PDB file of C-alpha atoms in Angstrom:
ATOM      1  CA  MET V  12      92.731 153.587 132.571  1.00 48.00           C
ATOM      2  CA  LYS V  13      95.248 155.446 130.404  1.00 48.00           C
ATOM      3  CA  SER V  14      98.045 153.230 131.695  1.00 53.00           C
ATOM      4  CA  LEU V  15      96.349 150.178 130.176  1.00 47.00           C
ATOM      5  CA  PHE V  16      97.013 151.616 126.705  1.00 48.00           C
ATOM      6  CA  THR V  17     100.432 153.127 127.357  1.00 56.00           C
ATOM      7  CA  GLU V  18     101.996 150.303 129.403  1.00 58.00           C
ATOM      8  CA  ASN V  19     104.449 148.328 127.243  1.00 59.00           C
ATOM      9  CA  ILE V  20     103.361 150.440 124.292  1.00 64.00           C
ATOM     10  CA  GLY V  21     106.369 149.315 122.249  1.00 61.00           C
ATOM     11  CA  TRP V  22     105.509 145.621 122.447  1.00 58.00           C
ATOM     12  CA  LYS V  23     101.842 146.307 121.733  1.00 58.00           C
ATOM     13  CA  LEU V  24     102.661 148.315 118.621  1.00 58.00           C
ATOM     14  CA  LEU V  25     105.065 145.604 117.466  1.00 62.00           C
ATOM     15  CA  SER V  26     102.383 142.923 117.921  1.00 68.00           C
ATOM     16  CA  LEU V  27      99.858 145.044 116.053  1.00 62.00           C
ATOM     17  CA  ALA V  28     102.286 145.575 113.188  1.00 60.00           C
ATOM     18  CA  ALA V  29     103.017 141.822 113.007  1.00 61.00           C
ATOM     19  CA  ALA V  30      99.286 141.029 112.913  1.00 60.00           C
ATOM     20  CA  VAL V  31      98.718 143.566 110.142  1.00 54.00           C
ATOM     21  CA  LEU V  32     101.621 142.166 108.114  1.00 54.00           C
ATOM     22  CA  LEU V  33     100.292 138.615 108.560  1.00 57.00           C
ATOM     23  CA  TRP V  34      96.826 139.701 107.440  1.00 53.00           C
ATOM     24  CA  ILE V  35      98.269 141.473 104.406  1.00 53.00           C
ATOM     25  CA  SER V  36     100.316 138.384 103.416  1.00 52.00           C
ATOM     26  CA  VAL V  37      97.257 136.132 103.683  1.00 51.00           C
ATOM     27  CA  ALA V  38      94.933 138.580 101.964  1.00 50.00           C
ATOM     28  CA  SER V  39      97.390 139.084  99.116  1.00 51.00           C
ATOM     29  CA  GLU V  40      97.935 135.339  98.586  1.00 56.00           C
ATOM     30  CA  PRO V  41      96.510 134.445  95.161  1.00 65.00           C
ATOM     31  CA  GLU V  42      93.455 132.203  94.970  1.00 76.00           C
ATOM     32  CA  LEU V  43      93.909 129.258  92.633  1.00 81.00           C
ATOM     33  CA  ALA V  44      91.899 126.271  91.408  1.00 84.00           C
ATOM     34  CA  THR V  45      92.986 122.667  90.933  1.00 85.00           C
ATOM     35  CA  PHE V  46      91.640 119.117  90.581  1.00 87.00           C
ATOM     36  CA  ILE V  47      92.149 116.312  93.094  1.00 87.00           C
ATOM     37  CA  SER V  48      90.992 112.688  93.068  1.00 89.00           C
ATOM     38  CA  VAL V  49      89.314 111.482  96.281  1.00 91.00           C
ATOM     39  CA  HIS V  50      87.673 108.253  97.435  1.00 92.00           C
ATOM     40  CA  VAL V  51      83.921 107.803  97.668  1.00 95.00           C
ATOM     41  CA  GLU V  52      82.638 106.421 100.987  1.00 93.00           C
ATOM     42  CA  TYR V  53      79.172 104.923 101.489  1.00 93.00           C
ATOM     43  CA  LYS V  54      77.899 105.598 105.010  1.00 92.00           C
ATOM     44  CA  ASP V  55      75.244 103.676 106.954  1.00 94.00           C
ATOM     45  CA  LEU V  56      74.104 101.283 104.218  1.00 92.00           C
ATOM     46  CA  ALA V  57      71.583  98.896 105.802  1.00 93.00           C
ATOM     47  CA  PRO V  58      73.031  95.379 106.332  1.00 91.00           C
ATOM     48  CA  ASP V  59      70.193  93.759 104.351  1.00 93.00           C
ATOM     49  CA  VAL V  60      70.648  96.023 101.298  1.00 95.00           C
ATOM     50  CA  GLU V  61      73.180  95.269  98.562  1.00 94.00           C
ATOM     51  CA  ILE V  62      74.596  97.475  95.803  1.00 93.00           C
ATOM     52  CA  ASP V  63      73.754  95.777  92.488  1.00 94.00           C
ATOM     53  CA  SER V  64      75.545  98.127  90.089  1.00 91.00           C
ATOM     54  CA  ASP V  65      79.030  99.335  89.322  1.00 90.00           C
ATOM     55  CA  VAL V  66      80.431 101.083  92.392  1.00 89.00           C
ATOM     56  CA  VAL V  67      82.101 104.462  91.871  1.00 91.00           C
ATOM     57  CA  GLU V  68      85.281 104.345  93.948  1.00 92.00           C
ATOM     58  CA  THR V  69      86.773 107.778  93.180  1.00 93.00           C
ATOM     59  CA  VAL V  70      85.662 111.161  91.843  1.00 94.00           C
ATOM     60  CA  PHE V  71      87.547 114.260  90.725  1.00 93.00           C
ATOM     61  CA  LEU V  72      86.907 117.469  92.625  1.00 92.00           C
ATOM     62  CA  GLU V  73      87.565 120.917  91.213  1.00 92.00           C
ATOM     63  CA  VAL V  74      88.469 123.022  94.239  1.00 91.00           C
ATOM     64  CA  ARG V  75      89.431 126.645  94.782  1.00 90.00           C
ATOM     65  CA  GLY V  76      91.348 128.309  97.592  1.00 87.00           C
ATOM     66  CA  PRO V  77      94.577 129.995  98.722  1.00 85.00           C
ATOM     67  CA  SER V  78      97.590 128.731  96.799  1.00 79.00           C
ATOM     68  CA  GLN V  79      99.391 127.636  99.967  1.00 76.00           C
ATOM     69  CA  GLU V  80      96.418 125.486 101.019  1.00 75.00           C
ATOM     70  CA  LEU V  81      96.119 123.929  97.567  1.00 76.00           C
ATOM     71  CA  ARG V  82      99.796 123.005  97.409  1.00 75.00           C
ATOM     72  CA  GLY V  83      99.373 120.667 100.357  1.00 70.00           C
ATOM     73  CA  LEU V  84      96.294 118.847  99.048  1.00 71.00           C
ATOM     74  CA  PRO V  85      98.042 116.147  96.941  1.00 64.00           C
ATOM     75  CA  GLU V  86     100.020 114.932  99.970  1.00 63.00           C
ATOM     76  CA  THR V  87      97.023 114.937 102.336  1.00 69.00           C
ATOM     77  CA  ARG V  88      94.199 113.936  99.970  1.00 65.00           C
ATOM     78  CA  ARG V  89      93.723 110.585 101.737  1.00 72.00           C
ATOM     79  CA  GLN V  90      92.159 112.571 104.579  1.00 80.00           C
ATOM     80  CA  TYR V  91      89.438 113.885 102.270  1.00 85.00           C
ATOM     81  CA  ALA V  92      86.533 112.043 100.684  1.00 91.00           C
ATOM     82  CA  VAL V  93      83.053 112.227  99.232  1.00 94.00           C
ATOM     83  CA  VAL V  94      80.739 110.691 101.843  1.00 94.00           C
ATOM     84  CA  LEU V  95      77.306 109.548 100.630  1.00 94.00           C
ATOM     85  CA  ASP V  96      74.694 109.063 103.349  1.00 93.00           C
ATOM     86  CA  MET V  97      72.927 105.740 102.639  1.00 92.00           C
ATOM     87  CA  SER V  98      70.827 105.655 105.804  1.00 91.00           C
ATOM     88  CA  ASN V  99      67.106 105.017 105.235  1.00 88.00           C
ATOM     89  CA  VAL V 100      67.720 104.223 101.548  1.00 92.00           C
ATOM     90  CA  GLU V 101      65.381 101.481 100.320  1.00 93.00           C
ATOM     91  CA  PRO V 102      66.012  99.036  97.439  1.00 95.00           C
ATOM     92  CA  GLY V 103      65.615 100.539  93.980  1.00 96.00           C
ATOM     93  CA  GLN V 104      67.444 103.033  91.800  1.00 95.00           C
ATOM     94  CA  HIS V 105      68.808 106.077  93.604  1.00 95.00           C
ATOM     95  CA  THR V 106      70.750 109.118  92.387  1.00 96.00           C
ATOM     96  CA  PHE V 107      73.059 110.978  94.767  1.00 95.00           C
ATOM     97  CA  SER V 108      74.135 114.536  93.868  1.00 95.00           C
ATOM     98  CA  ILE V 109      77.539 115.571  95.214  1.00 95.00           C
ATOM     99  CA  ASP V 110      77.647 118.995  96.847  1.00 92.00           C
ATOM    100  CA  ARG V 111      79.705 120.725  99.539  1.00 89.00           C
ATOM    101  CA  GLY V 112      77.844 118.961 102.347  1.00 90.00           C
ATOM    102  CA  ASP V 113      78.994 115.565 101.059  1.00 93.00           C
ATOM    103  CA  VAL V 114      82.689 116.438 100.832  1.00 91.00           C
ATOM    104  CA  ARG V 115      85.342 116.465 103.544  1.00 87.00           C
ATOM    105  CA  LEU V 116      87.758 119.310 102.683  1.00 86.00           C
ATOM    106  CA  PRO V 117      89.844 121.856 104.618  1.00 83.00           C
ATOM    107  CA  ARG V 118      87.838 124.859 105.822  1.00 81.00           C
ATOM    108  CA  ASP V 119      89.494 127.343 103.437  1.00 82.00           C
ATOM    109  CA  ILE V 120      88.991 125.173 100.347  1.00 87.00           C
ATOM    110  CA  GLN V 121      85.808 125.622  98.307  1.00 89.00           C
ATOM    111  CA  LEU V 122      84.237 122.935  96.148  1.00 92.00           C
ATOM    112  CA  VAL V 123      83.598 124.207  92.620  1.00 93.00           C
ATOM    113  CA  ARG V 124      82.236 120.960  91.144  1.00 94.00           C
ATOM    114  CA  ALA V 125      82.566 117.189  91.276  1.00 95.00           C
ATOM    115  CA  ILE V 126      83.219 114.978  88.243  1.00 95.00           C
ATOM    116  CA  PRO V 127      80.920 113.107  88.017  1.00 95.00           C
ATOM    117  CA  SER V 128      78.484 115.420  89.801  1.00 96.00           C
ATOM    118  CA  GLN V 129      76.006 112.593  90.453  1.00 96.00           C
ATOM    119  CA  ILE V 130      76.277 108.899  91.305  1.00 96.00           C
ATOM    120  CA  ARG V 131      73.433 106.523  90.439  1.00 96.00           C
ATOM    121  CA  LEU V 132      73.207 103.188  92.238  1.00 95.00           C
ATOM    122  CA  GLU V 133      70.934 100.182  91.905  1.00 96.00           C
ATOM    123  CA  LEU V 134      70.118  98.759  95.338  1.00 96.00           C
ATOM    124  CA  GLU V 135      68.531  95.403  96.085  1.00 96.00           C
ATOM    125  CA  ARG V 136      67.668  93.252  99.076  1.00 96.00           C
ATOM    126  CA  GLY V 137      70.389  90.822 100.031  1.00 96.00           C
ATOM    127  CA  SER V 138      69.938  87.066 100.026  1.00 96.00           C
ATOM    128  CA  THR V 139      71.840  83.979 101.178  1.00 96.00           C
ATOM    129  CA  ARG V 140      71.531  80.378 100.023  1.00 96.00           C
ATOM    130  CA  SER V 141      73.574  77.185  99.801  1.00 97.00           C
ATOM    131  CA  VAL V 142      74.736  75.857  96.437  1.00 97.00           C
ATOM    132  CA  PRO V 143      76.478  72.597  95.507  1.00 97.00           C
ATOM    133  CA  VAL V 144      80.194  72.527  94.756  1.00 98.00           C
ATOM    134  CA  GLU V 145      81.071  71.171  91.324  1.00 97.00           C
ATOM    135  CA  ALA V 146      84.530  69.652  90.773  1.00 97.00           C
ATOM    136  CA  ARG V 147      86.291  70.535  87.522  1.00 96.00           C
ATOM    137  CA  PHE V 148      89.178  68.631  85.947  1.00 95.00           C
ATOM    138  CA  ALA V 149      92.007  70.147  83.931  1.00 91.00           C
ATOM    139  CA  HIS V 150      92.514  67.500  81.242  1.00 84.00           C
ATOM    140  CA  SER V 151      90.923  64.338  79.936  1.00 83.00           C
ATOM    141  CA  LEU V 152      92.167  61.028  81.300  1.00 88.00           C
ATOM    142  CA  PRO V 153      94.203  58.427  79.421  1.00 89.00           C
ATOM    143  CA  PRO V 154      91.985  56.050  77.405  1.00 90.00           C
ATOM    144  CA  ASP V 155      92.405  53.214  79.891  1.00 90.00           C
ATOM    145  CA  LEU V 156      91.196  55.203  82.931  1.00 92.00           C
ATOM    146  CA  HIS V 157      87.854  56.655  83.980  1.00 92.00           C
ATOM    147  CA  VAL V 158      86.402  58.360  87.066  1.00 93.00           C
ATOM    148  CA  LEU V 159      84.658  55.962  89.430  1.00 94.00           C
ATOM    149  CA  GLU V 160      83.764  58.422  92.211  1.00 96.00           C
ATOM    150  CA  VAL V 161      84.090  62.104  93.114  1.00 97.00           C
ATOM    151  CA  VAL V 162      83.487  63.297  96.687  1.00 97.00           C
ATOM    152  CA  VAL V 163      83.673  67.016  97.527  1.00 97.00           C
ATOM    153  CA  GLU V 164      83.962  68.137 101.133  1.00 97.00           C
ATOM    154  CA  PRO V 165      82.137  70.317 101.959  1.00 97.00           C
ATOM    155  CA  SER V 166      79.660  69.491  99.245  1.00 97.00           C
ATOM    156  CA  VAL V 167      77.748  72.796  99.540  1.00 97.00           C
ATOM    157  CA  LEU V 168      78.804  76.379 100.232  1.00 97.00           C
ATOM    158  CA  ALA V 169      76.771  79.406 101.313  1.00 97.00           C
ATOM    159  CA  VAL V 170      76.733  82.377  98.944  1.00 97.00           C
ATOM    160  CA  ALA V 171      75.403  85.909  99.528  1.00 97.00           C
ATOM    161  CA  GLY V 172      74.653  88.973  97.438  1.00 96.00           C
ATOM    162  CA  PRO V 173      71.781  90.755  95.690  1.00 97.00           C
ATOM    163  CA  ALA V 174      68.749  88.440  95.729  1.00 96.00           C
ATOM    164  CA  SER V 175      68.280  88.279  91.945  1.00 95.00           C
ATOM    165  CA  ARG V 176      71.920  87.380  91.368  1.00 96.00           C
ATOM    166  CA  VAL V 177      72.030  84.802  94.165  1.00 97.00           C
ATOM    167  CA  ALA V 178      68.969  83.096  92.652  1.00 97.00           C
ATOM    168  CA  ARG V 179      70.874  82.606  89.367  1.00 96.00           C
ATOM    169  CA  ILE V 180      73.847  80.828  90.955  1.00 97.00           C
ATOM    170  CA  ALA V 181      73.512  77.116  90.199  1.00 96.00           C
ATOM    171  CA  SER V 182      76.784  75.983  91.770  1.00 97.00           C
ATOM    172  CA  ALA V 183      80.231  76.937  92.928  1.00 97.00           C
ATOM    173  CA  GLN V 184      83.021  75.464  90.813  1.00 97.00           C
ATOM    174  CA  THR V 185      86.480  74.383  91.845  1.00 98.00           C
ATOM    175  CA  ASP V 186      89.657  75.427  90.130  1.00 97.00           C
ATOM    176  CA  PRO V 187      90.621  72.860  87.456  1.00 96.00           C
ATOM    177  CA  ILE V 188      92.161  69.778  89.111  1.00 96.00           C
ATOM    178  CA  GLU V 189      95.155  68.075  87.512  1.00 94.00           C
ATOM    179  CA  LEU V 190      94.357  64.392  88.076  1.00 93.00           C
ATOM    180  CA  LYS V 191      97.129  61.885  88.649  1.00 91.00           C
ATOM    181  CA  PRO V 192      96.911  59.436  85.718  1.00 90.00           C
ATOM    182  CA  GLU V 193      96.851  56.266  87.820  1.00 90.00           C
ATOM    183  CA  ALA V 194      94.171  53.993  89.222  1.00 92.00           C
ATOM    184  CA  GLY V 195      93.202  54.501  92.860  1.00 94.00           C
ATOM    185  CA  SER V 196      92.068  57.344  95.102  1.00 94.00           C
ATOM    186  CA  ALA V 197      93.700  60.734  95.570  1.00 95.00           C
ATOM    187  CA  GLU V 198      92.785  63.918  97.452  1.00 96.00           C
ATOM    188  CA  TYR V 199      93.115  67.433  96.062  1.00 97.00           C
ATOM    189  CA  HIS V 200      92.803  70.694  98.016  1.00 97.00           C
ATOM    190  CA  VAL V 201      91.523  73.490  95.815  1.00 97.00           C
ATOM    191  CA  ALA V 202      89.533  76.732  95.923  1.00 97.00           C
ATOM    192  CA  ALA V 203      85.917  77.114  94.848  1.00 97.00           C
ATOM    193  CA  TYR V 204      84.725  80.077  92.801  1.00 97.00           C
ATOM    194  CA  VAL V 205      81.394  81.783  92.080  1.00 97.00           C
ATOM    195  CA  ASN V 206      81.175  83.294  88.620  1.00 93.00           C
ATOM    196  CA  ASP V 207      79.475  86.573  89.538  1.00 95.00           C
ATOM    197  CA  PRO V 208      81.406  89.571  90.886  1.00 92.00           C
ATOM    198  CA  ARG V 209      78.412  90.734  92.953  1.00 94.00           C
ATOM    199  CA  VAL V 210      78.000  87.370  94.725  1.00 96.00           C
ATOM    200  CA  ARG V 211      80.444  86.277  97.419  1.00 96.00           C
ATOM    201  CA  LEU V 212      81.105  83.082  99.338  1.00 96.00           C
ATOM    202  CA  ARG V 213      80.032  83.228 102.985  1.00 94.00           C
ATOM    203  CA  ASP V 214      82.064  80.095 103.781  1.00 90.00           C
ATOM    204  CA  SER V 215      85.752  79.421 103.240  1.00 95.00           C
ATOM    205  CA  PRO V 216      86.419  78.768  99.541  1.00 96.00           C
ATOM    206  CA  ARG V 217      88.836  75.918 100.299  1.00 97.00           C
ATOM    207  CA  VAL V 218      87.424  72.449  99.602  1.00 98.00           C
ATOM    208  CA  THR V 219      88.789  68.902  99.459  1.00 98.00           C
ATOM    209  CA  VAL V 220      88.039  66.758  96.423  1.00 98.00           C
ATOM    210  CA  LYS V 221      88.564  62.995  96.637  1.00 97.00           C
ATOM    211  CA  VAL V 222      88.713  61.322  93.227  1.00 96.00           C
ATOM    212  CA  THR V 223      88.787  57.587  92.601  1.00 96.00           C
ATOM    213  CA  LEU V 224      90.008  56.377  89.195  1.00 94.00           C
ATOM    214  CA  GLY V 225      89.664  52.875  87.814  1.00 94.00           C
ATOM    215  CA  LYS V 226      90.746  50.870  84.789  1.00 90.00           C
ATOM    216  CA  LYS V 227      88.273  50.526  81.966  1.00 81.00           C
TER     217      LYS V 227
END
């Protein structure tokens, strides 16, 4: 049994001394605090629920830890985030408090506080409907010309978003079309647009507008 402790005693003492020195260097490393900006991620939001308020994309975190760990945070901060669990959240107004359980950080880094410390969201049921596409023209025509016919293809587009906002969308509008000042028919390929940042087009925004001009 004694030989277990005395065999290679030199190497064992050297290893013990190295471990003690390593522990002393880590223990003596100063603890510092700093601020980092991280992304906010929304996890498991139900597919039929929409966020109907300004979305917080980033927050500042005041963190504390060993100086060596903190020095590496700016370069690796993309790996860290505030993750809000949205599972089982029903429509309505909800406030999420940010604490250590919501933050992905290295093990040795402590969260002191988040700025802001809470995020409030307005959630609403999603809705989809079809709206007509309205053609817009950039300038008035010469006095001797007028529009005989306008055909938009497709004539309707599907939009989606929070139900109350979708209900207020009367139409999708094209980008202003610069008409050729001559009698006859011409086709224009333009994009359609919905004037609400919370409502999106489910279909491709590209449409074809056929305009026929005639002499007065």
